mmCIF file of C-alpha atoms and ligand atoms in Angstrom:
data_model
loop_
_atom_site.group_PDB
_atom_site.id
_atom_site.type_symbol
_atom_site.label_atom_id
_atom_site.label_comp_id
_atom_site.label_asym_id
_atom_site.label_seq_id
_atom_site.Cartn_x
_atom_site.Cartn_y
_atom_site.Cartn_z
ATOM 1 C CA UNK A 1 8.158 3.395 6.986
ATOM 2 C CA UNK A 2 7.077 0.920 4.273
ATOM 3 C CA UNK A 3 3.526 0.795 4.877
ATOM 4 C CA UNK A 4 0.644 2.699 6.120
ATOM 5 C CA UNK A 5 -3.358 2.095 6.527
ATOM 6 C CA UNK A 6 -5.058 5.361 5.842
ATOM 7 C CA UNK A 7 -7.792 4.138 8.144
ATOM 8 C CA UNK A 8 -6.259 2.514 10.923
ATOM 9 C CA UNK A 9 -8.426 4.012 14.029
ATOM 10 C CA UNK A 10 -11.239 2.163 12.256
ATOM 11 C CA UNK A 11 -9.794 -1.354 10.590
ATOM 12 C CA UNK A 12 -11.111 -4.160 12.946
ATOM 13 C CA UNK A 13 -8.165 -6.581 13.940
ATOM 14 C CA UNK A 14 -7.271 -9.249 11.753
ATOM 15 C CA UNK A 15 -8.479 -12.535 11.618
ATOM 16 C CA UNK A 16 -11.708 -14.938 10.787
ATOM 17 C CA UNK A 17 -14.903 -12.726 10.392
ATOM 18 C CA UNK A 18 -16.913 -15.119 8.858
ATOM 19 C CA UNK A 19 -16.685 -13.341 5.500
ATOM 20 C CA UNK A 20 -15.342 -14.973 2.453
ATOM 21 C CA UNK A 21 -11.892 -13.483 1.774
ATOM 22 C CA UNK A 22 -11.828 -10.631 -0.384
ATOM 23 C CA UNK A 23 -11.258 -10.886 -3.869
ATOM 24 C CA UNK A 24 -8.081 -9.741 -4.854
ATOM 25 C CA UNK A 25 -7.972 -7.626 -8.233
ATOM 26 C CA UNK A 26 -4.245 -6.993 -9.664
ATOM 27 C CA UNK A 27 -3.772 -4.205 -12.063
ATOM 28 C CA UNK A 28 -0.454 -4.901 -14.135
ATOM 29 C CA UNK A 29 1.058 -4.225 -17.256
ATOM 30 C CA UNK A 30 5.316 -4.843 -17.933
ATOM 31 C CA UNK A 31 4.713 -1.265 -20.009
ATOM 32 C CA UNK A 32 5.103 2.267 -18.587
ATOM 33 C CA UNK A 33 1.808 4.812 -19.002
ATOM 34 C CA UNK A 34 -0.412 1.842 -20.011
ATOM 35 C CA UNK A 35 -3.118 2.971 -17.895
ATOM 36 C CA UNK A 36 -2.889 1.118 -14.709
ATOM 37 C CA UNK A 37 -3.459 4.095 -11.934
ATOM 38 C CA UNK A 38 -6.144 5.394 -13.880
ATOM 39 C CA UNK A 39 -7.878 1.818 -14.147
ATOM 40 C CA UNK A 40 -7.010 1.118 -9.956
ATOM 41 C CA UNK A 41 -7.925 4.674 -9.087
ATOM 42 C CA UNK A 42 -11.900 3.853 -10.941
ATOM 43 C CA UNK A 43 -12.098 0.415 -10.321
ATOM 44 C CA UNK A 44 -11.649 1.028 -6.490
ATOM 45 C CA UNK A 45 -14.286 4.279 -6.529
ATOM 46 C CA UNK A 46 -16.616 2.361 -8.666
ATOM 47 C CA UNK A 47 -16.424 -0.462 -6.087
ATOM 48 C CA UNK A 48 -16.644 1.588 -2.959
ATOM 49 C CA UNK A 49 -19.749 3.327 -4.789
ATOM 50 C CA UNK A 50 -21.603 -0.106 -5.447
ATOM 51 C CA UNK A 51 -21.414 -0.001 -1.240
ATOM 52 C CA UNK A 52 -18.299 -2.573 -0.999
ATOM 53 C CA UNK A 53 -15.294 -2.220 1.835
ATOM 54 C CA UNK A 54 -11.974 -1.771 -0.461
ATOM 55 C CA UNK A 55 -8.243 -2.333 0.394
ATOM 56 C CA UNK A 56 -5.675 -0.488 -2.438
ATOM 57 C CA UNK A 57 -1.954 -1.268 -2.585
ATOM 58 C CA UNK A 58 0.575 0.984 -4.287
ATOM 59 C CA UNK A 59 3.722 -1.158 -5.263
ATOM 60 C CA UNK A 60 5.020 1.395 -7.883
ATOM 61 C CA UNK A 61 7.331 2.994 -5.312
ATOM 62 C CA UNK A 62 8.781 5.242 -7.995
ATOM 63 C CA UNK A 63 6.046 7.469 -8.459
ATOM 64 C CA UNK A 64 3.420 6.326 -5.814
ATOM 65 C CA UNK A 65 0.586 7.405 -8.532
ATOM 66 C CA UNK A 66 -2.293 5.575 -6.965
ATOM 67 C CA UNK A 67 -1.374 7.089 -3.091
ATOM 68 C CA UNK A 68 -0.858 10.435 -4.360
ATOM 69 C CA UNK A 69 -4.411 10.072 -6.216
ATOM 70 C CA UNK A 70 -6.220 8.748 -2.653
ATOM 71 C CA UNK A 71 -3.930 11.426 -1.009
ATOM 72 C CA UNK A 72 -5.203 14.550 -3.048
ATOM 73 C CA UNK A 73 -8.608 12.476 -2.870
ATOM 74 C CA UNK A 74 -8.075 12.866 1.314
ATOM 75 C CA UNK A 75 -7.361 16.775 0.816
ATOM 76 C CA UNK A 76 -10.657 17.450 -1.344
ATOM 77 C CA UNK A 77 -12.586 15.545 2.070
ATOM 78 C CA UNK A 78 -11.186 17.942 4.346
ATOM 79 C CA UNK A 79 -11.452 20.896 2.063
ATOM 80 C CA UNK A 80 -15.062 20.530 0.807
ATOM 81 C CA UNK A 81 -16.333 18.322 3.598
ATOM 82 C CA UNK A 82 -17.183 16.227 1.171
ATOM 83 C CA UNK A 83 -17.969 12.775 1.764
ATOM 84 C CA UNK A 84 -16.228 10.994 -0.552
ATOM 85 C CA UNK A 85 -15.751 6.696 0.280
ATOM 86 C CA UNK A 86 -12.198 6.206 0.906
ATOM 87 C CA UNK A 87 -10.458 2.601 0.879
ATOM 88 C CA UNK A 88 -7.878 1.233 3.450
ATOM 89 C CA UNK A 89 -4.622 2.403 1.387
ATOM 90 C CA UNK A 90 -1.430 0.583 1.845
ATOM 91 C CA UNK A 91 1.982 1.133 -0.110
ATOM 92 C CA UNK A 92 5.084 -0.820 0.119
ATOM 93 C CA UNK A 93 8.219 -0.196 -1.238
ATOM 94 C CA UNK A 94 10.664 -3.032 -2.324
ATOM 95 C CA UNK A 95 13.361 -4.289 0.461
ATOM 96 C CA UNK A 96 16.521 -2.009 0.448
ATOM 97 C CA UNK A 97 18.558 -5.517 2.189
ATOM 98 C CA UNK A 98 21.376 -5.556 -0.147
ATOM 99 C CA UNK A 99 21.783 -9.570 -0.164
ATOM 100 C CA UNK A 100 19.122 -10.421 -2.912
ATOM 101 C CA UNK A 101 17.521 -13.177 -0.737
ATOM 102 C CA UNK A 102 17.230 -11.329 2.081
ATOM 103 C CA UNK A 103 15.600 -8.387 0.417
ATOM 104 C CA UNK A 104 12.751 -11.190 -1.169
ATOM 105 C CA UNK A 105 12.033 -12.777 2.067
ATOM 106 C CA UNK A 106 11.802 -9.296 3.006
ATOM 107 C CA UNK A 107 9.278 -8.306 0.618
ATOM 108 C CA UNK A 108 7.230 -11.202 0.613
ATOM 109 C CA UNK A 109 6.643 -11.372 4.125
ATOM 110 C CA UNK A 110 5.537 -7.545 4.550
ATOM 111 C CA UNK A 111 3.205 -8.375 1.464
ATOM 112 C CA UNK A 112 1.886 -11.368 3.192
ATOM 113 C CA UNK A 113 1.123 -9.433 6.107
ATOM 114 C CA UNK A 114 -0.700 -6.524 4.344
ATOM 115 C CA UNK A 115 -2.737 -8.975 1.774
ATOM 116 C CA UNK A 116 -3.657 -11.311 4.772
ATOM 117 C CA UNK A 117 -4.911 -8.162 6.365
ATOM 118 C CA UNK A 118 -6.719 -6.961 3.863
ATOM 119 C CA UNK A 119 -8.100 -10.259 2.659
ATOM 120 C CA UNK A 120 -9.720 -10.384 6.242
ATOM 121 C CA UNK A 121 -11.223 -7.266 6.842
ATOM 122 C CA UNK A 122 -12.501 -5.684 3.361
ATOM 123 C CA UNK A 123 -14.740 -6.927 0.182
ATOM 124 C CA UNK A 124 -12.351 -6.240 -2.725
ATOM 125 C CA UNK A 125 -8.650 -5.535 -2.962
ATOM 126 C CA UNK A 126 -6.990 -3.457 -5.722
ATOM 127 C CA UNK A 127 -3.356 -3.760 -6.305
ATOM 128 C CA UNK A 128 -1.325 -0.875 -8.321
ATOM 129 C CA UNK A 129 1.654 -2.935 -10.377
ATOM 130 C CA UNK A 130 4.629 -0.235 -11.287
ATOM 131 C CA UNK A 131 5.204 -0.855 -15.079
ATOM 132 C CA UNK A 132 8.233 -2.872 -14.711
ATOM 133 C CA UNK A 133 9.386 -6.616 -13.628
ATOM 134 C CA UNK A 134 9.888 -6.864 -9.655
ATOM 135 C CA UNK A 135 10.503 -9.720 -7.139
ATOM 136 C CA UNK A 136 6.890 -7.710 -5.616
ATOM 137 C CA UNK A 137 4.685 -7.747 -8.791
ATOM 138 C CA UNK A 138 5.693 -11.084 -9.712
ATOM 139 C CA UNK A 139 4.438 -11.636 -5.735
ATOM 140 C CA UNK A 140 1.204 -9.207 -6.455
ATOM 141 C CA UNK A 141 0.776 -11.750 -9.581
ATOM 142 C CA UNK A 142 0.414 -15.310 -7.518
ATOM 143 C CA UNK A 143 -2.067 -13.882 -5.699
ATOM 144 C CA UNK A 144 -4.840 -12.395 -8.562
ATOM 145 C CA UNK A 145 -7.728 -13.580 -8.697
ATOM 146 C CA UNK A 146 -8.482 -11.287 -11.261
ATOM 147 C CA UNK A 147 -5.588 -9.842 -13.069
ATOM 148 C CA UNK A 148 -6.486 -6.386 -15.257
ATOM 149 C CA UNK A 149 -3.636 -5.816 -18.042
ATOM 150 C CA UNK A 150 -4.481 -2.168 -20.111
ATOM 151 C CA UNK A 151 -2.584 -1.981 -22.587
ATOM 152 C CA UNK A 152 -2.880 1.746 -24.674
ATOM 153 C CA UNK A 153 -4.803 0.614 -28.387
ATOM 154 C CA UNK A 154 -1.757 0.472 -30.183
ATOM 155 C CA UNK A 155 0.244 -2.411 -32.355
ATOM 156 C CA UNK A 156 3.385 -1.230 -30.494
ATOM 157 C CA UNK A 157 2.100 -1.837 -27.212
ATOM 158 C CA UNK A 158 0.798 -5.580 -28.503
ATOM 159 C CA UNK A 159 4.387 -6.682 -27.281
ATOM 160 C CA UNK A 160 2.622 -6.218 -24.169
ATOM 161 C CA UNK A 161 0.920 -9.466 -24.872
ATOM 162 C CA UNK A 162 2.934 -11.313 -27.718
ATOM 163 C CA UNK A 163 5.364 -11.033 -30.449
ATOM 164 C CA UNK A 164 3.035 -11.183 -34.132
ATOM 165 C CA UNK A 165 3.542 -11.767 -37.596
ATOM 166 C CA UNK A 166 3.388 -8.685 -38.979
ATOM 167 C CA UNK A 167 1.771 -9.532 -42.684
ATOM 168 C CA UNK A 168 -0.693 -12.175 -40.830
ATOM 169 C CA UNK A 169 -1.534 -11.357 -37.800
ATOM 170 C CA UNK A 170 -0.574 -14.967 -36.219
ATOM 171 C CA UNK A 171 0.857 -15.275 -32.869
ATOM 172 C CA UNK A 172 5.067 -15.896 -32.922
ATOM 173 C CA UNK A 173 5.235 -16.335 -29.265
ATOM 174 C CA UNK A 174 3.635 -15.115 -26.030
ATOM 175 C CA UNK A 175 5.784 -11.657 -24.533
ATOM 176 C CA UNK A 176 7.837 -12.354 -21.683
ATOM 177 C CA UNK A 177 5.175 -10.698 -19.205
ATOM 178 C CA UNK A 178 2.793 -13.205 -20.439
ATOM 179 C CA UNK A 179 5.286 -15.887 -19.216
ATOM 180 C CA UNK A 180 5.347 -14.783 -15.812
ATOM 181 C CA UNK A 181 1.804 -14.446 -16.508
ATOM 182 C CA UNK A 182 1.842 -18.059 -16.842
ATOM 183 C CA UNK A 183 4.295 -18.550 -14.094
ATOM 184 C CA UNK A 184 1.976 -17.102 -11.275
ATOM 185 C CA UNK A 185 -0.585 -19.227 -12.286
ATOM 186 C CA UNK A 186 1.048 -22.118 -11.545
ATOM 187 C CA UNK A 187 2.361 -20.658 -8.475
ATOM 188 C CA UNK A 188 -1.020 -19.562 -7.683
ATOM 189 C CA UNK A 189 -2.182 -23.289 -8.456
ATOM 190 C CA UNK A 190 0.175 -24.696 -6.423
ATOM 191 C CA UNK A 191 -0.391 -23.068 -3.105
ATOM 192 C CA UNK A 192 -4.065 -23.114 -2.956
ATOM 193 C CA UNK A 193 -5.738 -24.888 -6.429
ATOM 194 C CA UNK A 194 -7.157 -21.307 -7.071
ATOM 195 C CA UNK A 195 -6.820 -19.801 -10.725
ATOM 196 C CA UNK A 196 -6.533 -15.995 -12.093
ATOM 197 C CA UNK A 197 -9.121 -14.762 -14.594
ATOM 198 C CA UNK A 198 -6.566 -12.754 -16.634
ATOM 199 C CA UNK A 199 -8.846 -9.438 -18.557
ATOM 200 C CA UNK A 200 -6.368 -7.876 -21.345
ATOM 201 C CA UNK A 201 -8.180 -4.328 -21.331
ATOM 202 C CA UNK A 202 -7.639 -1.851 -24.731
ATOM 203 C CA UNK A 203 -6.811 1.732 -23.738
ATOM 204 C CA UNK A 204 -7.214 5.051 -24.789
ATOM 205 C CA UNK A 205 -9.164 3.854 -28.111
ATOM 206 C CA UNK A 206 -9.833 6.585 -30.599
ATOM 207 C CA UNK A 207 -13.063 7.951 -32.312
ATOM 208 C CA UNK A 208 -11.058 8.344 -35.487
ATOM 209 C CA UNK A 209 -8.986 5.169 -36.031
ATOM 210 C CA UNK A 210 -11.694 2.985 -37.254
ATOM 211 C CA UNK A 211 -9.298 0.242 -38.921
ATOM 212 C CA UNK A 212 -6.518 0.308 -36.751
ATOM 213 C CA UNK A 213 -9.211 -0.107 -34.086
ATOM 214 C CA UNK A 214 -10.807 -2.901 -35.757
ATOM 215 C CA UNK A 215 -7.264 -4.731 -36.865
ATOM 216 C CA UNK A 216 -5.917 -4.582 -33.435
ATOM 217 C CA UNK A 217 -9.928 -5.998 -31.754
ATOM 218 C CA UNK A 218 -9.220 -8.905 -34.474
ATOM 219 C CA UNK A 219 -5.855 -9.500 -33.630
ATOM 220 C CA UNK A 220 -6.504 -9.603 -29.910
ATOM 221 C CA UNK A 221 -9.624 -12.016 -29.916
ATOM 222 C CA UNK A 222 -7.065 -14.198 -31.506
ATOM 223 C CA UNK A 223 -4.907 -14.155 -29.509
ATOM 224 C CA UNK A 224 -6.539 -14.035 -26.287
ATOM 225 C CA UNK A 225 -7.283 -17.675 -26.694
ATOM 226 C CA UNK A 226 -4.187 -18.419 -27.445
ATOM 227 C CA UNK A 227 -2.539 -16.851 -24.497
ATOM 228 C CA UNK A 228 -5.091 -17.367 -22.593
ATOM 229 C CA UNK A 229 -7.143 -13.966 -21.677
ATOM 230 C CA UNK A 230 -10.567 -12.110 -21.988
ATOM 231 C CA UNK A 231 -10.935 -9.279 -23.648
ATOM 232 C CA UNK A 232 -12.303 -6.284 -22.219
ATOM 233 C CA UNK A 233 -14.150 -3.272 -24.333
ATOM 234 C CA UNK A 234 -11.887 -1.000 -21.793
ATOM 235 C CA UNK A 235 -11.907 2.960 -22.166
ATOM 236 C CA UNK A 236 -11.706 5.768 -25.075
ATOM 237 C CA UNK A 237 -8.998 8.393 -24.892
ATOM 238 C CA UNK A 238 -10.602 10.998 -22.661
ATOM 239 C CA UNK A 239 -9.508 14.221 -21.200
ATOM 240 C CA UNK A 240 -11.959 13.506 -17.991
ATOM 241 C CA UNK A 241 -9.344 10.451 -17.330
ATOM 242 C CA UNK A 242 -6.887 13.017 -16.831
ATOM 243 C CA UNK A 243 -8.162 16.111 -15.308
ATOM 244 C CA UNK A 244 -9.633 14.791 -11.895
ATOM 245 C CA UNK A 245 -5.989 13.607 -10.531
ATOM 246 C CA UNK A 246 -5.623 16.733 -8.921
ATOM 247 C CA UNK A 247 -8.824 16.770 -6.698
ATOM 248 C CA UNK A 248 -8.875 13.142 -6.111
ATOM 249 C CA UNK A 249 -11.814 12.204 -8.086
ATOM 250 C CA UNK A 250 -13.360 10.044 -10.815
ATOM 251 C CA UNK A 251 -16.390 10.974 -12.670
ATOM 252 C CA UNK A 252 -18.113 8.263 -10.601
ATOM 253 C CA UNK A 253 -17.648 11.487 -7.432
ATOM 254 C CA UNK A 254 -19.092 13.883 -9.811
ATOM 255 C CA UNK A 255 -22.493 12.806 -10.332
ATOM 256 C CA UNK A 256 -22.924 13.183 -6.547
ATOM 257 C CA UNK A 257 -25.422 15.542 -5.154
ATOM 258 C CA UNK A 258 -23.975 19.023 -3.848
ATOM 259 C CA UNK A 259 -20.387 18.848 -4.745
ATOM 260 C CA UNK A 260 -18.336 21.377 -3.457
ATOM 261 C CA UNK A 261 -17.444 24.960 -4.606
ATOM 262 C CA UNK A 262 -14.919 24.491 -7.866
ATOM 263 C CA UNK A 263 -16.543 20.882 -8.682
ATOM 264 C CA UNK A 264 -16.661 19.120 -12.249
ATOM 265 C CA UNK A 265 -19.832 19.449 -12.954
ATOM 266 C CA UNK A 266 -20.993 16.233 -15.011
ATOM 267 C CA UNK A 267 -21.343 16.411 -19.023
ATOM 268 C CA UNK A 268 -22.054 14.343 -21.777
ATOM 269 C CA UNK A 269 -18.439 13.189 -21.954
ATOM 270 C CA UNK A 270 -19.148 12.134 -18.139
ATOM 271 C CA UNK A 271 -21.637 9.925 -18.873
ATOM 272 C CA UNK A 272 -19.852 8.002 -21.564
ATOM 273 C CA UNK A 273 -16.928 7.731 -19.310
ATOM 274 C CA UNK A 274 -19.035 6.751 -16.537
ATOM 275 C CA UNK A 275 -20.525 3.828 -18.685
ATOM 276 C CA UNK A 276 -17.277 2.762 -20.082
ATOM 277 C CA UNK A 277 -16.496 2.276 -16.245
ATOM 278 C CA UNK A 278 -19.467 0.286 -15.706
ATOM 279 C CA UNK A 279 -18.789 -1.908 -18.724
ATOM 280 C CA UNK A 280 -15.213 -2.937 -17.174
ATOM 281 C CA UNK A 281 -16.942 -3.546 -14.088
ATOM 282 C CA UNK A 282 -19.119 -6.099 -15.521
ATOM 283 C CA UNK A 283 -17.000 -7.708 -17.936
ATOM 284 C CA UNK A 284 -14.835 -8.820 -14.909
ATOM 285 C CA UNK A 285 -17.624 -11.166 -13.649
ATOM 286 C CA UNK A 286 -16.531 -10.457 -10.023
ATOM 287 C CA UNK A 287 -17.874 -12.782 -7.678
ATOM 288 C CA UNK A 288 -20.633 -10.914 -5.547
ATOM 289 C CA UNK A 289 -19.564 -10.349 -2.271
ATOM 290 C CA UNK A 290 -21.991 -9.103 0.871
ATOM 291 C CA UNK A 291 -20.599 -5.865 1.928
ATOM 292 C CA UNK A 292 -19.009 -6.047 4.970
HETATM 293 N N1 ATP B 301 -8.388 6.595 -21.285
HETATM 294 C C1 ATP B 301 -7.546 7.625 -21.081
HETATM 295 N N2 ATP B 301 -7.765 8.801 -21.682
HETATM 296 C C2 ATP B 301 -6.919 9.839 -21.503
HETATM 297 N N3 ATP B 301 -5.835 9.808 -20.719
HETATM 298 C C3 ATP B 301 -5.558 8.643 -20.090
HETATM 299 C C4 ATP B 301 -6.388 7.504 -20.226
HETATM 300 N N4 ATP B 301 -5.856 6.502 -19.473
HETATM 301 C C5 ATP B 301 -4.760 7.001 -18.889
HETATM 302 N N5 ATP B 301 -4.562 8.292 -19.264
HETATM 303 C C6 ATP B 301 -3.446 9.176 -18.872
HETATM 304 O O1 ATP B 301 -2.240 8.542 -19.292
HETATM 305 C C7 ATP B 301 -1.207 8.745 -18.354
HETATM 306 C C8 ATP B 301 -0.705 7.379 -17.859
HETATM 307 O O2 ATP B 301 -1.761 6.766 -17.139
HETATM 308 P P1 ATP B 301 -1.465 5.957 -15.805
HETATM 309 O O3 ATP B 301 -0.612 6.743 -14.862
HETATM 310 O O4 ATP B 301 -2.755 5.451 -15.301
HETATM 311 O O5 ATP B 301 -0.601 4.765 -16.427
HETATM 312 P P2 ATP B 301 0.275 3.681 -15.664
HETATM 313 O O6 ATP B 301 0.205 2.449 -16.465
HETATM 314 O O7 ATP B 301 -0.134 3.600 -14.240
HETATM 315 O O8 ATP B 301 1.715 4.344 -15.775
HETATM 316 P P3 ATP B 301 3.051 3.841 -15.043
HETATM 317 O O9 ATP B 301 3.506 2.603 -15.779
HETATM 318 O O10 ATP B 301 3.998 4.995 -15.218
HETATM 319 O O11 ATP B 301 2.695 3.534 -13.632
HETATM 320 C C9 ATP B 301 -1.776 9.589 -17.250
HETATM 321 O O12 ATP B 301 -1.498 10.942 -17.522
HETATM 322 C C10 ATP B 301 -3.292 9.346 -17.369
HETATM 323 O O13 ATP B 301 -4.043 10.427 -16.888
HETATM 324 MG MG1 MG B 302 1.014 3.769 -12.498
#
């Protein structure tokens, strides 16, 4: 099966509600371990915590991160009784037709169908890029309206973005995801005049680094009007980022009243995380949405 809605006893049928369509929120990055499942997996809970319905999509069918997060997320419910807001979880795997055309008409019409879903029936929707170029995240692209690139705070992962001068600084040309950055706009332009707010997001920054830190914040305001992005603060290299996969959670679940036997129990750490969260949320500018 290539899809499946985690919550379909309760998703109302398709179709005109009234509601403005949700606001579709693309999390990609052509780079592997960049950060993407960790920023879908908190941007969704932080959204679902502000009140908001939210639709996720998995397209990384080679490791499924972001279902097997919702899924151990789906266990701790059960096993703690804890409730903990879910969204509507789809994943879709590419088309295994073995004529290349076939397989794309293939995968764009079961995307279609899911984002048309989705677009009618919840607030936001997150979409989980896998870390490579596809036929489906080129798809997942056209239809951003905001597109979140991390990208871990390193000059070897600026290649992410463009190729620089290494003495200077200056930009030598845009990377190829940036391209078909630039491709899906117009594509996005084309079918319905909308545009994608594209948020280049620094990753894992360190405490220690102070001038690498401050190099690579110079270099990227640079280039970001270049290219043609905004720059978001994004999150410090944290151990809390890592150590809630298991259970499902974010440390936007763990300042929750009563939390189950074995909990994380918030600290200090927490909070900063928490707040870095909150800063992403509102550098995005999303467009406010009555919950549905
Ligand atoms: N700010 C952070 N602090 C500490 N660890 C982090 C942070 N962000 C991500 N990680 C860890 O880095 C690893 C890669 O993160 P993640 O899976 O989110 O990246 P990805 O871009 O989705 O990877 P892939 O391209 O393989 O899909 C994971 O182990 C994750 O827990
Ligand atoms: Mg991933």
């Amino acid at each position: 099966m290539a899809t499946t809605d985690t919550d379909a006893r309760t998703t109302p049928p398709p179709g005109p509600t009234g509601a403005e369509p949700a606001h579709v929120i693309v999390v990609g990055c052509e780079k592997g371990g960049s950060g993407k499942s960790t920023t879908a997996m908190h941007l969704t809970v932080a959204l679902l915590r502000l009140g908001y319905t939210v639709g996720t999509l998995d397209l990384d069918a080679r490791q499924w991160t972001l279902t097997r997060y919702l899924s151990n997320r789906a266990t701790t419910v059960q096993r703690e009784g804890r409730a903990l807001p879910m969204p509507r979880h789809f994943f879709l795997a590419p088309s295994d037709k073995p004529m290349r055309d076939e397989a794309r008409a293939e995968d764009r019409q079961r995307f279609q169908a899911i984002i048309e879903r989705l677009r009618g029936t919840v607030d936001y929707v997150v979409i989980d890029c896998a870390g490579t170029d596809s036929f489906l995240a080129r798809e997942a692209h056209s239809y951003a309206d905001t597109l979140i690139t991390p990208m871990n705070d390193s000059f070897i992962d600026l290649d992410v973005v463009a190729h620089v001068d290494g003495r200077t600084g200056q930009l030598i040309k845009p990377s190829i995801y940036a391209e078909m950055v630039w491709d899906q706009r117009k594509v996005r332009a084309q079918r319905d005049g909308g545009s994608i707010d594209w948020i280049v997001m620094r990753n894992r920054l360190s405490n220690l680094e102070a001038n690498n830190k401050r190099e690579m914040g110079q270099v990227l305001s640079k280039l970001s009007n270049r290219i043609g992005f905004r720059l978001a603060p994004g999150f410090s290299e944290r151990v809390i980022f890592r150590e809630l996969f298991l259970q499902g959670l974010t440390m936007l679940d763990i300042f929750e009243d009563n939390p189950g036997p074995g909990s994380a129990r918030p600290r200090m750490s927490h909070v900063a995380a928490r707040q870095e969260v909150r800063g992403l949320i509102n550098v995005l500018r999303l467009p406010q949405r009555t919950p549905r």
